[in-house]
PDB file of C-alpha atoms in Angstrom:
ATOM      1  CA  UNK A  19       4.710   5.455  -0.515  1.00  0.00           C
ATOM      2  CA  UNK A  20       4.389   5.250   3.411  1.00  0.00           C
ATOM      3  CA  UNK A  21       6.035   7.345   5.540  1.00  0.00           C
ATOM      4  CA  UNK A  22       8.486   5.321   8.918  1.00  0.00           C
ATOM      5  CA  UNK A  23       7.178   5.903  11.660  1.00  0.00           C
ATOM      6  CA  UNK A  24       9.317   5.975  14.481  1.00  0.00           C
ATOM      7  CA  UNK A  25       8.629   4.590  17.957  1.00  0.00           C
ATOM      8  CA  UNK A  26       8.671   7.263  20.703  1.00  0.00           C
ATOM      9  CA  UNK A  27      10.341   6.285  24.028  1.00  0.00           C
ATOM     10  CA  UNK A  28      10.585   8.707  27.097  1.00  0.00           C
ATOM     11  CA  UNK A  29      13.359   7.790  29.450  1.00  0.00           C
ATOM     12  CA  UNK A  30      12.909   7.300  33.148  1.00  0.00           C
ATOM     13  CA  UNK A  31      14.959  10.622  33.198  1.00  0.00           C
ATOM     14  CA  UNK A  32      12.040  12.905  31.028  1.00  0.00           C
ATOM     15  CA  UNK A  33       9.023  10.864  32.525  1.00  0.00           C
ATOM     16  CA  UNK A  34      10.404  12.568  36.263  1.00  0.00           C
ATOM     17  CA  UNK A  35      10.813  16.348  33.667  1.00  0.00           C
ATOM     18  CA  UNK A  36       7.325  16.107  32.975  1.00  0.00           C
ATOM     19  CA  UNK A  37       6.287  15.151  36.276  1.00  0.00           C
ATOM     20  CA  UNK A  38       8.519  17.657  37.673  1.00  0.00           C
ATOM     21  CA  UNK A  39       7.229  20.439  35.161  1.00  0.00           C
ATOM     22  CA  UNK A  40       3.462  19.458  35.666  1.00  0.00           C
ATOM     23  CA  UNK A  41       3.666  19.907  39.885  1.00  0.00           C
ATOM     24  CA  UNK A  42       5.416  23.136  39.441  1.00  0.00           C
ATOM     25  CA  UNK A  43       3.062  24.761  36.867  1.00  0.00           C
ATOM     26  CA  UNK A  44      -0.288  23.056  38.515  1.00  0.00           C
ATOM     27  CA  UNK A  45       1.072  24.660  41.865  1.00  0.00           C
ATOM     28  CA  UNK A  46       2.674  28.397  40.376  1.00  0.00           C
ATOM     29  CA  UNK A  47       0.148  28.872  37.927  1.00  0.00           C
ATOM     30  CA  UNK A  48      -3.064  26.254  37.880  1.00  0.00           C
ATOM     31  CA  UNK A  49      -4.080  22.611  36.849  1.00  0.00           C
ATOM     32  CA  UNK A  50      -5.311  23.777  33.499  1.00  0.00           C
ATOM     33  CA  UNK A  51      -2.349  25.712  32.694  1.00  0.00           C
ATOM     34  CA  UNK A  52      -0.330  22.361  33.549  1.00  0.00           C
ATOM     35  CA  UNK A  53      -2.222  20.151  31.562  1.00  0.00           C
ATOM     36  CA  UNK A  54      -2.168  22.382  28.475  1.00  0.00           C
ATOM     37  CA  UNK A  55       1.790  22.735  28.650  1.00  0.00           C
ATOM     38  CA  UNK A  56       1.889  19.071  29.070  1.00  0.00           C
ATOM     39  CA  UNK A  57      -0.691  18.521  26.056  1.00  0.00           C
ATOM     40  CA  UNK A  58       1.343  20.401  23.679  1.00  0.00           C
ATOM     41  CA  UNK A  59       4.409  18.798  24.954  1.00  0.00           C
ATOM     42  CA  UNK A  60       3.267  15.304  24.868  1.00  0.00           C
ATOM     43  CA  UNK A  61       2.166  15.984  21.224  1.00  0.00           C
ATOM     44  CA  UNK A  62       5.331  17.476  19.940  1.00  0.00           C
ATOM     45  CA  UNK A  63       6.970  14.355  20.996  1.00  0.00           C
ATOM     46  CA  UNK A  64       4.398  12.131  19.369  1.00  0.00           C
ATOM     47  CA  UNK A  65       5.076  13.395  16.068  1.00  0.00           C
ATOM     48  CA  UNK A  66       8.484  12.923  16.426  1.00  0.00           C
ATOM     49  CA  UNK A  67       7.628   9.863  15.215  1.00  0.00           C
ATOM     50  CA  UNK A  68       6.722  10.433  11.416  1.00  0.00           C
ATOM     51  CA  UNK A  69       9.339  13.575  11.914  1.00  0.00           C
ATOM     52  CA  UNK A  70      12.139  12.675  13.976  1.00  0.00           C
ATOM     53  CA  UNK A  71      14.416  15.197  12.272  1.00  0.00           C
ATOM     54  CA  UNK A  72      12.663  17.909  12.816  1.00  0.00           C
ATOM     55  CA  UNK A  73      14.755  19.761  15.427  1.00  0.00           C
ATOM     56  CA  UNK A  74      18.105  20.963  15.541  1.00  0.00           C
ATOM     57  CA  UNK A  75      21.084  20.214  17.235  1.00  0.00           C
ATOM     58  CA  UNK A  76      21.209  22.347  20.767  1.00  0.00           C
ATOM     59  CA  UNK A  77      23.777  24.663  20.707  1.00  0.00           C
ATOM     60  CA  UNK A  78      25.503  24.043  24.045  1.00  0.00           C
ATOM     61  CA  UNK A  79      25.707  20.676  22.686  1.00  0.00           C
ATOM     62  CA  UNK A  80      27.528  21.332  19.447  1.00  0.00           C
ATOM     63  CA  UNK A  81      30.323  23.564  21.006  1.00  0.00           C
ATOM     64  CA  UNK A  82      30.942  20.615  23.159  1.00  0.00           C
ATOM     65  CA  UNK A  83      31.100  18.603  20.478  1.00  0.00           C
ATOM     66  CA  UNK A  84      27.935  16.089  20.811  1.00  0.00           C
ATOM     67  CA  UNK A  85      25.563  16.136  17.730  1.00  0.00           C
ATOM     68  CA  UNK A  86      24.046  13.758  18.366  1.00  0.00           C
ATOM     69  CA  UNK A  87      20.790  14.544  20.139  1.00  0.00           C
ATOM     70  CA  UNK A  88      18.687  17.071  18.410  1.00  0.00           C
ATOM     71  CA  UNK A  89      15.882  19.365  20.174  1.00  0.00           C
ATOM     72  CA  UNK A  90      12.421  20.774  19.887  1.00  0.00           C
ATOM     73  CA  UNK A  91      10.750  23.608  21.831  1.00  0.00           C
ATOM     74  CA  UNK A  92       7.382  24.767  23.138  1.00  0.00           C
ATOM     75  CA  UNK A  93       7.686  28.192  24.942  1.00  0.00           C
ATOM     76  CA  UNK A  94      10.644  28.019  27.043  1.00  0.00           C
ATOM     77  CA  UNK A  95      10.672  24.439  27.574  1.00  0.00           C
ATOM     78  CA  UNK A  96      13.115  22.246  25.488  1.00  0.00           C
ATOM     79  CA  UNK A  97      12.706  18.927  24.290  1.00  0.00           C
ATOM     80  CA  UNK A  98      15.995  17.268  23.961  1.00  0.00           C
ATOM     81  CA  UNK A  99      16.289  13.779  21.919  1.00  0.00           C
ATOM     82  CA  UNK A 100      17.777  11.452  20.270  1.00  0.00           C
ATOM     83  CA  UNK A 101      16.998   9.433  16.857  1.00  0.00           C
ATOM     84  CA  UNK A 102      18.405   6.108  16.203  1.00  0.00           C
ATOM     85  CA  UNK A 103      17.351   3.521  13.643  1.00  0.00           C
ATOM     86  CA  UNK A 104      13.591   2.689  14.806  1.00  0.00           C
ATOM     87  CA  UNK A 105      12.957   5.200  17.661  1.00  0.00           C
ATOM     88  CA  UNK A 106      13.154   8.225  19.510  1.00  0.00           C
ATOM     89  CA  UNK A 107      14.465   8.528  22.853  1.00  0.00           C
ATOM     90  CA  UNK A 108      13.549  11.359  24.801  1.00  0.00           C
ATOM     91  CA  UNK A 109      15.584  12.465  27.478  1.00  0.00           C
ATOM     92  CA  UNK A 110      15.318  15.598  28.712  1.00  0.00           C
ATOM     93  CA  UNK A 111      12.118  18.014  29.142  1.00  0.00           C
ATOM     94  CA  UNK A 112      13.143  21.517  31.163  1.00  0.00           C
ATOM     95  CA  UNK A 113      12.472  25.169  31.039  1.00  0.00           C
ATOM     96  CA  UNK A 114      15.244  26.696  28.978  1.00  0.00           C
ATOM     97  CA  UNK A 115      15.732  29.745  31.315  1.00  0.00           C
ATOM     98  CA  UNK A 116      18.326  27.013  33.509  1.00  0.00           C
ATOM     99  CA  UNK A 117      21.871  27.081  33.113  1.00  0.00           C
ATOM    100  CA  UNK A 118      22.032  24.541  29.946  1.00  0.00           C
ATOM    101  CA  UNK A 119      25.757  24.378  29.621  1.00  0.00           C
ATOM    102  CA  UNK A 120      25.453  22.492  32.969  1.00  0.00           C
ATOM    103  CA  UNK A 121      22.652  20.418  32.787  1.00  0.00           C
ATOM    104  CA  UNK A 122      22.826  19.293  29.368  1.00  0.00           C
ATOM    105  CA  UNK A 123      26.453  18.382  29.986  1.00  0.00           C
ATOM    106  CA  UNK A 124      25.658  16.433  33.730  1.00  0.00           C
ATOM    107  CA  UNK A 125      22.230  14.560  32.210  1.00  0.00           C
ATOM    108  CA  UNK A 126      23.300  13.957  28.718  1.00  0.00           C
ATOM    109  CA  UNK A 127      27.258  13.892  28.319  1.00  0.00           C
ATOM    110  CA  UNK A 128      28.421  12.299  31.284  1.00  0.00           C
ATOM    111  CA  UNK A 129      29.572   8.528  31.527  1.00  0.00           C
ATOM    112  CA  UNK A 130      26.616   6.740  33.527  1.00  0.00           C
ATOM    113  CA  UNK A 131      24.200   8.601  30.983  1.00  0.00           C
ATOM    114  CA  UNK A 132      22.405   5.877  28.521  1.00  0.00           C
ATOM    115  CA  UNK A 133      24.426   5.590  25.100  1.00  0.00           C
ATOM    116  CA  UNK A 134      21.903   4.387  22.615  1.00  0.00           C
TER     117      UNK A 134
END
C-alpha cells in the first residue's frame, strides 16, 4: 500500500518568514546557527508531505473559530499550515514569543488573505 504524498507549497507570505528569520538569526546569533534553524525548518515542512496531519490546530486560532490551518513547531518558531486535497500550503513561519492573537488573526483571518 503507498502512502499520498502531498505537495508542499510555501506562500510568498512564509518564503519572506524564512528570509526574515534567516537575516535576523545570521546577524543576532551567526550564519551557522541560521542555517541550522532553517535546515530543521525546511525539513519539518517537507515531511508534511507524507504527514500533513501531523500538527494541531493553533490555539489562538480555535477560540476564534478557524480550524482550519493546523501547526508544527521547532523551538519557538511555529509553522502554521494548511492541508487541502493534494497539498500543503504554508503560510506562516515566526518566533512564537510575538503577540499571536494579532498576527495570526491580520496574516491568516483577514479578507485579502488567500482562501484555498
Amino acid at each position: 500500500m503507498s502512502v499520498k504524498r502531498y505537495e508542499v507549497r510555501y506562500l510568498v507570505s512564509a518564503k519572506n518568514d524564512l528570509y526574515e528569520l534567516l537575516t535576523f538569526l545570521a546577524e543576532k546569533e551567526s550564519p551557522d546557527r541560521a542555517r541550522h534553524v532553517l535546515s530543521r525548518i525546511r525539513t519539518l515542512c517537507e515531511d508534511l508531505a507524507s504527514m500533513p496531519l501531523q500538527g494541531h490546530v493553533p490555539p489562538e486560532l480555535e477560540e476564534m473559530g478557524s480550524r482550519k490551518f493546523l501547526e508544527l513547531h521547532y523551538k519557538p518558531y511555529r509553522i502554521i499550515y494548511q492541508v487541502t486535497e493534494t497539498v500543503v500550503y504554508v503560510h506562516l513561519v515566526c518566533d512564537g514569543r510575538r503577540d499571536m492573537q494579532s498576527l495570526l488573526g491580520r496574516r491568516l483571518l483577514s479578507s485579502d488573505s488567500p482562501d484555498l
